[in-house]
Amino acid sequence: MSNQSSTPSHDTASRNDSAIRRIPVLPVRETVLFPHAVLPLTVGRESSIQLIESLGEERTIVVAAQIDPRQDLPKPEDMHKVGTIATVHKVVRMPNQSRFVFTEGVGRVRLLRFTQTEPFMIAEVETLEEVEPAASSNFEALVRNVVAQFQQIVSESPTLSDELCTIAANIEEPSRLVDFVASSLPFLTTEDKQQLLETPGVVDRLEQLNKLLAKEIEVQQLRAKIQTEVQDQVQQSQRDYYLREQLKAIQKELGEQDEGQREVEDLHKKIDDANMPEDVKKEAMKELNRLGRMSPMAADYSLTRNYIEWLAVLPWSKSSGTKIDIAKAKEILDEDHYELRKVKDRILDYLSVLELKPDMKGPILCFVGPPGVGKTSLGRSIARALGRKFQRISLGGMHDEAEIRGHRRTYIGALPGQIIQSIRRAETNDPVIMLDEIDKLGRDFRGDPASALLETLDPEQNNTFRDNYLDVPFDLSKVLFICTANMLDPVPPPLLDRMEIIPLQGYSEEEKLHIANRYLIPRQVKQNGITPEQIEFPEDAVRHLVRHYTREAGVRKLEQVIGTVCRKQARRVVEGKTEKLVVTRDTLKEFLGGIQVRVETEVAERVKRPGVAVGLAWTPAGGDILFIEANKMKGKGGFTVTGQIGEVMQESMQAALTWVRSNAASLGLTEDFNKDLDIHIHVPAGAIPKDGPSAGVTMATVLASLLTETPVRPLTAMTGEITLSGNVLPVGGIKEKFLAARRAGVETIILPVENRQNVEEDLTPEMMEGVTVYYASHIEDVLTVALPLLKAGPVIESGGQQLNMGAAVA
């Protein structure tokens, strides 16, 4: 179907305003025929072709629009109720059997009742009268406004003929003007046109058309604005291009270089100065030649330039070059950290080998220990002792493998990984790089950073480390990698295998005293703006702080409470109290409140009754004591365990109960002692998950104490795994557990005999002062010490040999 056009029309239909006529109805899709307009129609439906063929002398039809244009066989209810009575002037038969029909609208009609639907529709129609309004200034203004807006749209539209403006200006009847304008505008929707056709009043029709014309003018203005902006941008780009080409020609005539050429030469000089390996230099020169042929406006220009700059600035052959001085290194390590003999010896060993063999590969060390023991600060101290640059990479929460290896250059904003970035910041190829919190690495759909570290932390592979962004090998073998972790369980075994594990255990009370006096107090005094002359920490006050205000393996919390005391003194100084503050226990109570950790009385009070014993536990934050309580009541042999206990710990409890039942006679119990009893074991602090086998001997002792009604020896703690036959197996974390027991005021500790070597290696005489250590290989030996009042039977021999109880008293 094509656009409608207005032509002089003849009233060919006989008008009888009051008469109802029966006329064939031609349904049309997405088309509205207005009165006095000529509309060519393509008729293809079988019913519509039969309608056209049936027309005789009376060539009058009603053209009505379908409500849903997708209906192929519309029914009466699918038709709009207002259409246009029209005269068929000409019918042309098309090659595809369809008909091309020229129709001219005559007037509006309302479809009342359909009298025939097959083979085509015939309806009774009623002619709708045009209601001409009375002449007024408002009406005249409305007509003129419609004409003016229509002429503006035609003049700004590239598709509408200018003749339409003249025709519209010459139409005097307002009704015909509305119909002409509506039929001439292609942007009006079928719904808009149908609404104009159905609107009876001319004034309402003019107002409705006025709104549609105003909306179209606004759309045209926005379109023109967008077109202008786009054209301006294109013209600006062309102008910039022509000016650059002219500038190049001028610079060529003057013998000068343009900016792009200067950049290429600068990068060429950097590549020559970088002293990079031959294959890397070849790749860099290839990219540089490609850059020289590029226009600075090219999309890849900045990406290629950044890549070449990364290659040029990396320290391919630049090392720290510091002469190794073992004595000075030892002095620096001792100055920064107290004790930590194993770590310091390992670093000094490395320096010694490095002096004898300068091309040795750097070791991969991993410091494992609870928070606050100085793992991170130790890395910085090692770098200072080696005379090297120090870089720290925090791995906590890292999920993306590209953070280690970098992104490929195809990605927008791609960068090398953290390893290469640290090398660039250090400006040497042998810095100390600390990979902090390696046990906190994550993994998700972006990859596994721990797997990406396998190449980085392997001395046999990292001499050809290939970052995804650089895509050339870089030698990391001279880098000293130091990893830190609180615990090793989350670290994958292949990664763990590549590292040399150096445990950093918790500090004893004496060590904390030394650390506080040598490092923490001077640092906090300086950081809080006071001088050593204004505050003094006597040994008794520091010991009171360590014992009653902190319970930790490290010294981080201790430094915090010392900082709090220093801040209180800073406030006193500002308020005018300038006298020197000597910190006492009363001062600490005033500044920090009452004591927060009650150690000696807690253990002594809780183990007075039978069925309570103290075990020793290892946690990521160091060692801790573990109270285990048992109770019995009348029942039917039930056994209950509570306290958020893990599976391994529950199995230890079952093993302990089985041993007690199988050795009931030696404990002075009847063999069926639990027939009428229910036993309940609880490990307090029920909100904290607990697991592991090391509390086995404590469970057996608790059950023996409960069932024989014998209290456990005061201020006694124990650890060890138990078997069904009563053997005591070794456990880990001995130093941490020993220090936790000592902090809690324990005086007697029972350990597996196979842990004697750990005690001799890890504990100094000062740490063991005031504590008696017993070694046991069988649970009977534990009970002999823990339950001295127990009237037990003969001691069970282990392995055919009587256990020799050894007490190490320091």
PDB file of C-alpha atoms in Angstrom, residues 197-384:
ATOM      1  CA  LEU A 197     -11.327   9.264  11.857  1.00  0.00           C
ATOM      2  CA  GLU A 198     -13.601   8.319  14.762  1.00  0.00           C
ATOM      3  CA  THR A 199     -13.555  11.763  16.438  1.00  0.00           C
ATOM      4  CA  PRO A 200     -16.883  13.426  15.492  1.00  0.00           C
ATOM      5  CA  GLY A 201     -16.226  17.077  16.372  1.00  0.00           C
ATOM      6  CA  VAL A 202     -13.973  19.154  14.104  1.00  0.00           C
ATOM      7  CA  VAL A 203     -12.608  21.158  17.056  1.00  0.00           C
ATOM      8  CA  ASP A 204     -11.663  17.978  18.950  1.00  0.00           C
ATOM      9  CA  ARG A 205     -10.074  16.642  15.777  1.00  0.00           C
ATOM     10  CA  LEU A 206      -8.028  19.854  15.323  1.00  0.00           C
ATOM     11  CA  GLU A 207      -6.791  19.788  18.941  1.00  0.00           C
ATOM     12  CA  GLN A 208      -5.818  16.143  18.671  1.00  0.00           C
ATOM     13  CA  LEU A 209      -3.938  16.755  15.413  1.00  0.00           C
ATOM     14  CA  ASN A 210      -2.267  19.839  16.908  1.00  0.00           C
ATOM     15  CA  LYS A 211      -0.718  17.697  19.693  1.00  0.00           C
ATOM     16  CA  LEU A 212       0.547  15.100  17.230  1.00  0.00           C
ATOM     17  CA  LEU A 213       2.137  17.808  15.032  1.00  0.00           C
ATOM     18  CA  ALA A 214       3.799  19.468  18.035  1.00  0.00           C
ATOM     19  CA  LYS A 215       5.296  16.122  19.115  1.00  0.00           C
ATOM     20  CA  GLU A 216       6.659  15.486  15.617  1.00  0.00           C
ATOM     21  CA  ILE A 217       8.249  18.966  15.479  1.00  0.00           C
ATOM     22  CA  GLU A 218      10.035  18.226  18.787  1.00  0.00           C
ATOM     23  CA  VAL A 219      11.291  14.874  17.438  1.00  0.00           C
ATOM     24  CA  GLN A 220      12.540  16.564  14.251  1.00  0.00           C
ATOM     25  CA  GLN A 221      14.420  19.194  16.267  1.00  0.00           C
ATOM     26  CA  LEU A 222      16.122  16.514  18.396  1.00  0.00           C
ATOM     27  CA  ARG A 223      17.015  14.553  15.260  1.00  0.00           C
ATOM     28  CA  ALA A 224      18.494  17.671  13.670  1.00  0.00           C
ATOM     29  CA  LYS A 225      20.504  18.388  16.840  1.00  0.00           C
ATOM     30  CA  ILE A 226      21.932  14.837  16.936  1.00  0.00           C
ATOM     31  CA  GLN A 227      22.739  14.987  13.240  1.00  0.00           C
ATOM     32  CA  THR A 228      24.549  18.307  13.708  1.00  0.00           C
ATOM     33  CA  GLU A 229      26.607  16.987  16.625  1.00  0.00           C
ATOM     34  CA  VAL A 230      27.646  13.869  14.710  1.00  0.00           C
ATOM     35  CA  GLN A 231      28.536  15.931  11.664  1.00  0.00           C
ATOM     36  CA  ASP A 232      30.598  18.324  13.794  1.00  0.00           C
ATOM     37  CA  GLN A 233      32.524  15.401  15.296  1.00  0.00           C
ATOM     38  CA  VAL A 234      33.246  13.924  11.889  1.00  0.00           C
ATOM     39  CA  GLN A 235      34.362  17.295  10.572  1.00  0.00           C
ATOM     40  CA  GLN A 236      36.595  17.809  13.645  1.00  0.00           C
ATOM     41  CA  SER A 237      38.221  14.392  13.154  1.00  0.00           C
ATOM     42  CA  GLN A 238      38.842  15.138   9.476  1.00  0.00           C
ATOM     43  CA  ARG A 239      40.230  18.547  10.383  1.00  0.00           C
ATOM     44  CA  ASP A 240      42.588  17.040  12.990  1.00  0.00           C
ATOM     45  CA  TYR A 241      43.756  14.461  10.472  1.00  0.00           C
ATOM     46  CA  TYR A 242      44.509  17.085   7.785  1.00  0.00           C
ATOM     47  CA  LEU A 243      46.322  19.306  10.317  1.00  0.00           C
ATOM     48  CA  ARG A 244      48.473  16.385  11.517  1.00  0.00           C
ATOM     49  CA  GLU A 245      49.373  15.485   7.946  1.00  0.00           C
ATOM     50  CA  GLN A 246      50.315  19.125   7.280  1.00  0.00           C
ATOM     51  CA  LEU A 247      52.341  19.212  10.518  1.00  0.00           C
ATOM     52  CA  LYS A 248      54.208  16.085   9.439  1.00  0.00           C
ATOM     53  CA  ALA A 249      54.983  17.668   6.065  1.00  0.00           C
ATOM     54  CA  ILE A 250      56.200  20.892   7.724  1.00  0.00           C
ATOM     55  CA  GLN A 251      58.380  18.980  10.204  1.00  0.00           C
ATOM     56  CA  LYS A 252      59.807  16.935   7.357  1.00  0.00           C
ATOM     57  CA  GLU A 253      60.722  20.110   5.451  1.00  0.00           C
ATOM     58  CA  LEU A 254      62.342  21.600   8.594  1.00  0.00           C
ATOM     59  CA  GLY A 255      64.201  18.370   9.358  1.00  0.00           C
ATOM     60  CA  GLU A 256      62.394  17.927  12.674  1.00  0.00           C
ATOM     61  CA  GLN A 257      60.804  14.774  14.142  1.00  0.00           C
ATOM     62  CA  ASP A 258      57.183  14.443  15.093  1.00  0.00           C
ATOM     63  CA  GLU A 259      56.120  13.364  18.589  1.00  0.00           C
ATOM     64  CA  GLY A 260      55.520   9.745  17.588  1.00  0.00           C
ATOM     65  CA  GLN A 261      58.994   9.451  16.110  1.00  0.00           C
ATOM     66  CA  ARG A 262      60.535  10.934  19.264  1.00  0.00           C
ATOM     67  CA  GLU A 263      58.680   8.340  21.376  1.00  0.00           C
ATOM     68  CA  VAL A 264      60.013   5.540  19.197  1.00  0.00           C
ATOM     69  CA  GLU A 265      63.592   6.800  19.558  1.00  0.00           C
ATOM     70  CA  ASP A 266      63.222   7.206  23.345  1.00  0.00           C
ATOM     71  CA  LEU A 267      61.931   3.653  23.638  1.00  0.00           C
ATOM     72  CA  HIS A 268      64.772   2.411  21.391  1.00  0.00           C
ATOM     73  CA  LYS A 269      67.294   4.001  23.759  1.00  0.00           C
ATOM     74  CA  LYS A 270      65.592   2.463  26.813  1.00  0.00           C
ATOM     75  CA  ILE A 271      65.668  -0.980  25.190  1.00  0.00           C
ATOM     76  CA  ASP A 272      69.394  -0.624  24.480  1.00  0.00           C
ATOM     77  CA  ASP A 273      70.059   0.501  28.075  1.00  0.00           C
ATOM     78  CA  ALA A 274      67.955  -2.286  29.645  1.00  0.00           C
ATOM     79  CA  ASN A 275      70.582  -4.955  28.800  1.00  0.00           C
ATOM     80  CA  MET A 276      67.819  -7.511  28.323  1.00  0.00           C
ATOM     81  CA  PRO A 277      68.377 -11.076  27.023  1.00  0.00           C
ATOM     82  CA  GLU A 278      68.692 -11.478  23.279  1.00  0.00           C
ATOM     83  CA  ASP A 279      65.333 -13.201  22.698  1.00  0.00           C
ATOM     84  CA  VAL A 280      63.534 -10.576  24.796  1.00  0.00           C
ATOM     85  CA  LYS A 281      65.292  -7.744  22.941  1.00  0.00           C
ATOM     86  CA  LYS A 282      64.281  -9.317  19.630  1.00  0.00           C
ATOM     87  CA  GLU A 283      60.623  -9.318  20.721  1.00  0.00           C
ATOM     88  CA  ALA A 284      60.892  -5.719  21.968  1.00  0.00           C
ATOM     89  CA  MET A 285      62.441  -4.500  18.686  1.00  0.00           C
ATOM     90  CA  LYS A 286      59.752  -6.288  16.705  1.00  0.00           C
ATOM     91  CA  GLU A 287      57.034  -4.467  18.658  1.00  0.00           C
ATOM     92  CA  LEU A 288      58.974  -1.183  18.378  1.00  0.00           C
ATOM     93  CA  ASN A 289      59.159  -1.453  14.585  1.00  0.00           C
ATOM     94  CA  ARG A 290      55.432  -2.149  14.554  1.00  0.00           C
ATOM     95  CA  LEU A 291      54.859   0.923  16.714  1.00  0.00           C
ATOM     96  CA  GLY A 292      56.908   3.097  14.330  1.00  0.00           C
ATOM     97  CA  ARG A 293      54.618   2.182  11.445  1.00  0.00           C
ATOM     98  CA  MET A 294      51.468   2.967  13.431  1.00  0.00           C
ATOM     99  CA  SER A 295      49.584   6.231  13.454  1.00  0.00           C
ATOM    100  CA  PRO A 296      49.341   7.751  16.949  1.00  0.00           C
ATOM    101  CA  MET A 297      45.589   7.759  16.386  1.00  0.00           C
ATOM    102  CA  ALA A 298      45.481   3.967  15.966  1.00  0.00           C
ATOM    103  CA  ALA A 299      43.604   2.015  18.626  1.00  0.00           C
ATOM    104  CA  ASP A 300      46.581  -0.278  19.353  1.00  0.00           C
ATOM    105  CA  TYR A 301      49.161   2.510  19.576  1.00  0.00           C
ATOM    106  CA  SER A 302      48.953   3.156  23.324  1.00  0.00           C
ATOM    107  CA  LEU A 303      48.685  -0.596  24.093  1.00  0.00           C
ATOM    108  CA  THR A 304      51.844  -1.385  22.125  1.00  0.00           C
ATOM    109  CA  ARG A 305      53.721   1.567  23.627  1.00  0.00           C
ATOM    110  CA  ASN A 306      52.791   0.512  27.190  1.00  0.00           C
ATOM    111  CA  TYR A 307      53.950  -3.049  26.471  1.00  0.00           C
ATOM    112  CA  ILE A 308      57.343  -1.854  25.179  1.00  0.00           C
ATOM    113  CA  GLU A 309      57.726   0.474  28.192  1.00  0.00           C
ATOM    114  CA  TRP A 310      57.124  -2.471  30.560  1.00  0.00           C
ATOM    115  CA  LEU A 311      59.796  -4.491  28.780  1.00  0.00           C
ATOM    116  CA  ALA A 312      62.237  -1.558  28.824  1.00  0.00           C
ATOM    117  CA  VAL A 313      61.916  -0.599  32.505  1.00  0.00           C
ATOM    118  CA  LEU A 314      62.243  -4.089  34.040  1.00  0.00           C
ATOM    119  CA  PRO A 315      65.604  -4.733  35.769  1.00  0.00           C
ATOM    120  CA  TRP A 316      66.725  -7.589  33.491  1.00  0.00           C
ATOM    121  CA  SER A 317      70.329  -7.525  34.673  1.00  0.00           C
ATOM    122  CA  LYS A 318      70.357  -4.966  37.483  1.00  0.00           C
ATOM    123  CA  SER A 319      70.921  -6.475  40.929  1.00  0.00           C
ATOM    124  CA  SER A 320      71.466  -4.892  44.338  1.00  0.00           C
ATOM    125  CA  GLY A 321      75.187  -5.663  44.220  1.00  0.00           C
ATOM    126  CA  THR A 322      75.612  -5.236  47.977  1.00  0.00           C
ATOM    127  CA  LYS A 323      78.639  -6.943  49.492  1.00  0.00           C
ATOM    128  CA  ILE A 324      77.692  -9.627  51.975  1.00  0.00           C
ATOM    129  CA  ASP A 325      78.668  -8.934  55.591  1.00  0.00           C
ATOM    130  CA  ILE A 326      77.640 -11.796  57.871  1.00  0.00           C
ATOM    131  CA  ALA A 327      78.452  -9.950  61.098  1.00  0.00           C
ATOM    132  CA  LYS A 328      76.458  -6.884  60.092  1.00  0.00           C
ATOM    133  CA  ALA A 329      73.522  -9.018  58.964  1.00  0.00           C
ATOM    134  CA  LYS A 330      73.504 -10.807  62.340  1.00  0.00           C
ATOM    135  CA  GLU A 331      73.609  -7.462  64.120  1.00  0.00           C
ATOM    136  CA  ILE A 332      70.612  -6.153  62.118  1.00  0.00           C
ATOM    137  CA  LEU A 333      68.566  -9.296  62.736  1.00  0.00           C
ATOM    138  CA  ASP A 334      69.268  -9.185  66.481  1.00  0.00           C
ATOM    139  CA  GLU A 335      68.509  -5.465  66.568  1.00  0.00           C
ATOM    140  CA  ASP A 336      65.064  -5.870  64.986  1.00  0.00           C
ATOM    141  CA  HIS A 337      63.851  -9.126  66.590  1.00  0.00           C
ATOM    142  CA  TYR A 338      64.349 -10.852  69.904  1.00  0.00           C
ATOM    143  CA  GLU A 339      65.206 -14.584  69.904  1.00  0.00           C
ATOM    144  CA  LEU A 340      63.906 -16.491  66.787  1.00  0.00           C
ATOM    145  CA  ARG A 341      67.177 -18.431  66.634  1.00  0.00           C
ATOM    146  CA  LYS A 342      66.086 -20.883  63.918  1.00  0.00           C
ATOM    147  CA  VAL A 343      65.026 -18.161  61.501  1.00  0.00           C
ATOM    148  CA  LYS A 344      68.126 -16.076  62.025  1.00  0.00           C
ATOM    149  CA  ASP A 345      70.399 -19.097  61.628  1.00  0.00           C
ATOM    150  CA  ARG A 346      68.669 -20.033  58.359  1.00  0.00           C
ATOM    151  CA  ILE A 347      69.174 -16.522  56.928  1.00  0.00           C
ATOM    152  CA  LEU A 348      72.822 -16.419  57.977  1.00  0.00           C
ATOM    153  CA  ASP A 349      73.340 -19.878  56.434  1.00  0.00           C
ATOM    154  CA  TYR A 350      71.851 -18.584  53.175  1.00  0.00           C
ATOM    155  CA  LEU A 351      74.158 -15.551  53.204  1.00  0.00           C
ATOM    156  CA  SER A 352      77.176 -17.730  53.812  1.00  0.00           C
ATOM    157  CA  VAL A 353      76.382 -19.988  50.861  1.00  0.00           C
ATOM    158  CA  LEU A 354      75.635 -16.929  48.704  1.00  0.00           C
ATOM    159  CA  GLU A 355      79.103 -15.548  49.413  1.00  0.00           C
ATOM    160  CA  LEU A 356      80.721 -18.844  48.394  1.00  0.00           C
ATOM    161  CA  LYS A 357      78.404 -19.367  45.381  1.00  0.00           C
ATOM    162  CA  PRO A 358      77.094 -16.025  44.066  1.00  0.00           C
ATOM    163  CA  ASP A 359      74.908 -17.609  41.372  1.00  0.00           C
ATOM    164  CA  MET A 360      72.919 -19.780  43.790  1.00  0.00           C
ATOM    165  CA  LYS A 361      69.150 -19.859  43.505  1.00  0.00           C
ATOM    166  CA  GLY A 362      67.126 -18.077  46.171  1.00  0.00           C
ATOM    167  CA  PRO A 363      65.414 -20.309  48.742  1.00  0.00           C
ATOM    168  CA  ILE A 364      61.649 -20.284  49.227  1.00  0.00           C
ATOM    169  CA  LEU A 365      61.022 -19.808  52.942  1.00  0.00           C
ATOM    170  CA  CYS A 366      57.648 -20.044  54.664  1.00  0.00           C
ATOM    171  CA  PHE A 367      57.197 -18.619  58.163  1.00  0.00           C
ATOM    172  CA  VAL A 368      54.334 -20.356  59.965  1.00  0.00           C
ATOM    173  CA  GLY A 369      53.071 -19.140  63.282  1.00  0.00           C
ATOM    174  CA  PRO A 370      50.244 -17.473  65.185  1.00  0.00           C
ATOM    175  CA  PRO A 371      49.368 -13.798  64.634  1.00  0.00           C
ATOM    176  CA  GLY A 372      51.569 -11.182  66.256  1.00  0.00           C
ATOM    177  CA  VAL A 373      54.847 -13.134  66.444  1.00  0.00           C
ATOM    178  CA  GLY A 374      56.592 -10.918  63.856  1.00  0.00           C
ATOM    179  CA  LYS A 375      56.416 -12.873  60.593  1.00  0.00           C
ATOM    180  CA  THR A 376      55.836  -9.876  58.309  1.00  0.00           C
ATOM    181  CA  SER A 377      58.245  -7.533  60.097  1.00  0.00           C
ATOM    182  CA  LEU A 378      60.859 -10.290  60.002  1.00  0.00           C
ATOM    183  CA  GLY A 379      60.764 -10.235  56.192  1.00  0.00           C
ATOM    184  CA  ARG A 380      61.499  -6.502  56.171  1.00  0.00           C
ATOM    185  CA  SER A 381      64.350  -7.063  58.615  1.00  0.00           C
ATOM    186  CA  ILE A 382      65.797  -9.835  56.413  1.00  0.00           C
ATOM    187  CA  ALA A 383      65.774  -7.497  53.399  1.00  0.00           C
ATOM    188  CA  ARG A 384      67.633  -4.866  55.438  1.00  0.00           C
TER     189      ARG A 384
END
